[in-house]
Short mmCIF file of C-alpha atoms in Angstrom, two decimals:
data_model
loop_
_atom_site.label_atom_id
_atom_site.label_comp_id
_atom_site.label_asym_id
_atom_site.label_seq_id
_atom_site.Cartn_x
_atom_site.Cartn_y
_atom_site.Cartn_z
CA MET A 203 17.50 -5.90 13.74
CA PRO A 204 14.23 -5.88 11.76
CA ALA A 205 13.90 -3.66 8.71
CA LYS A 206 12.26 -0.30 9.40
CA LEU A 207 9.77 1.41 7.11
CA ASP A 208 11.54 4.53 5.88
CA HIS A 209 9.32 5.98 3.14
CA LEU A 210 6.03 5.85 1.31
CA THR A 211 5.61 7.11 -2.26
CA ILE A 212 2.20 8.51 -3.19
CA ALA A 213 1.26 9.03 -6.85
CA SER A 214 -1.56 11.49 -7.60
CA LEU A 215 -3.62 12.10 -10.73
CA ASP A 216 -3.93 15.84 -9.96
CA ARG A 217 -0.58 16.86 -8.47
CA GLU A 218 -1.59 20.48 -7.89
CA ALA A 219 -4.60 19.40 -5.81
CA ALA A 220 -2.51 16.80 -3.96
CA ASP A 221 0.25 19.32 -3.26
CA ARG A 222 -2.28 21.82 -1.80
CA HIS A 223 -3.85 19.06 0.32
CA TYR A 224 -0.60 17.73 1.77
CA ALA A 225 0.88 21.22 2.27
CA ILE A 226 -1.99 21.86 4.72
CA LEU A 227 -2.15 18.41 6.32
CA LEU A 228 1.47 17.41 6.84
CA PRO A 229 2.72 20.43 8.85
CA LEU A 230 -0.24 19.96 11.21
CA VAL A 231 1.12 16.52 12.17
CA GLY A 232 4.80 17.45 12.44
CA PHE A 233 6.14 16.84 8.92
CA GLN A 234 8.34 19.30 7.07
CA GLU A 235 9.17 19.55 3.39
CA VAL A 236 12.89 18.93 2.91
CA LYS A 237 12.88 19.40 -0.87
CA ASP A 238 10.35 19.45 -3.67
CA ASP A 239 8.01 16.46 -3.36
CA ILE A 240 9.69 15.03 -0.23
CA TRP A 241 8.48 15.47 3.36
CA THR A 242 9.87 13.97 6.59
CA ASP A 243 8.85 13.50 10.19
CA GLY A 244 12.47 14.21 11.18
CA GLU A 245 12.84 10.70 12.61
CA GLY A 246 13.78 8.79 9.47
CA PHE A 247 10.39 8.45 7.78
CA PHE A 248 9.78 10.18 4.44
CA LEU A 249 6.80 10.77 2.18
CA GLN A 250 7.56 11.18 -1.51
CA PHE A 251 4.99 12.49 -4.00
CA MET A 252 4.85 11.94 -7.73
CA THR A 253 2.44 12.28 -10.64
CA ALA A 254 0.49 9.14 -11.51
CA LYS A 255 0.70 7.74 -15.02
CA GLN A 256 -2.07 8.99 -17.30
CA GLY A 257 -4.90 6.51 -17.77
CA THR A 258 -4.59 4.99 -14.30
CA ARG A 259 -7.45 4.98 -11.80
CA PRO A 260 -7.66 6.82 -8.49
CA TYR A 261 -7.92 5.13 -5.10
CA GLU A 262 -10.65 2.55 -4.70
CA ARG A 263 -11.67 1.30 -1.25
CA TYR A 264 -10.73 -2.37 -0.93
CA GLY A 265 -9.00 -2.29 -4.33
CA ALA A 266 -5.51 -3.61 -4.88
CA GLY A 267 -2.66 -1.41 -3.69
CA VAL A 268 -2.21 0.75 -0.59
CA ASN A 269 -5.52 0.98 1.27
CA HIS A 270 -4.53 3.71 3.75
CA TRP A 271 -1.56 4.82 5.80
CA GLY A 272 -1.68 5.58 9.50
CA LEU A 273 0.07 7.80 11.99
CA SER A 274 -0.24 7.65 15.79
CA MET A 275 -1.42 10.75 17.64
CA GLU A 276 -0.31 11.64 21.18
CA SER A 277 -3.83 12.04 22.61
CA SER A 278 -7.52 11.77 21.85
CA GLU A 279 -7.70 15.58 22.00
CA ALA A 280 -4.96 15.85 19.36
CA VAL A 281 -7.17 13.89 16.97
CA ASP A 282 -10.02 16.36 17.58
CA ARG A 283 -7.71 19.38 17.19
CA LEU A 284 -6.39 18.04 13.90
CA ARG A 285 -9.92 17.55 12.57
CA SER A 286 -10.89 21.10 13.55
CA SER A 287 -7.77 22.56 11.93
CA LEU A 288 -8.36 20.63 8.72
CA ILE A 289 -12.00 21.71 8.50
CA GLU A 290 -10.94 25.35 9.04
CA ALA A 291 -8.45 24.95 6.16
CA GLY A 292 -11.10 23.47 3.84
CA ILE A 293 -9.92 19.83 3.96
CA ASN A 294 -12.52 17.03 3.94
CA ALA A 295 -11.97 15.58 7.41
CA GLN A 296 -14.42 12.79 8.10
CA PRO A 297 -16.03 12.29 11.53
CA VAL A 298 -13.77 10.79 14.20
CA GLN A 299 -14.41 7.06 14.57
CA ASP A 300 -14.32 4.92 17.71
CA LEU A 301 -12.31 1.80 16.87
CA GLN A 302 -12.83 -0.38 19.93
CA GLY A 303 -11.44 2.31 22.23
CA ALA A 304 -9.03 3.96 19.83
CA ARG A 305 -10.08 7.25 18.17
CA ALA A 306 -9.35 7.56 14.46
CA LEU A 307 -9.65 10.33 11.91
CA PHE A 308 -9.50 9.33 8.24
CA VAL A 309 -8.58 12.09 5.78
CA PRO A 310 -8.94 11.35 2.06
CA ASP A 311 -6.56 13.08 -0.34
CA PRO A 312 -7.77 14.37 -3.75
CA ASP A 313 -7.42 10.85 -5.22
CA GLY A 314 -9.25 9.27 -2.28
CA LEU A 315 -6.23 7.69 -0.55
CA ARG A 316 -6.89 7.91 3.18
CA ALA A 317 -4.43 8.95 5.85
CA GLU A 318 -5.43 7.68 9.30
CA PHE A 319 -4.57 9.68 12.43
CA THR A 320 -5.26 7.58 15.54
CA TRP A 321 -4.84 7.79 19.28
CA HIS A 322 -4.52 4.32 20.85
CA PRO A 323 -5.08 3.72 24.57
CA ASP A 324 -2.08 2.31 26.45
CA GLY A 325 -1.54 -1.32 25.55
CA MET A 326 -3.53 -1.25 22.30
CA ALA A 327 -1.62 -2.12 19.13
CA PRO A 328 -2.02 0.14 16.07
CA VAL A 329 -3.31 -2.77 13.96
CA GLY A 330 -5.55 -5.58 15.07
#
């Protein structure tokens, strides 16, 4: 059996800002906080949050490290609903992008790390 991704750890320069951001975003896509700094989708995947070391740099597009992380959405309409809910809550939700038939919403956190929420048509793989 292949290994399964079970968690992602995200370090933030401004933990208060990151905590506010993810406390709005994650429940909208089915995650729940199981203890301080740890959220789960309930199916074996966890997100862990920590404070970044002082003197480090925030996210840089195409820089070394995690570029973005992605979650599949159940429908194209769910992507639009998520964007609307995030805008209502004051989160910077970028325009929905057409990725060769898939519809993707990229949401930067306070450090610039993007979470991608994408609906893929039947038969389309999540990565190219």
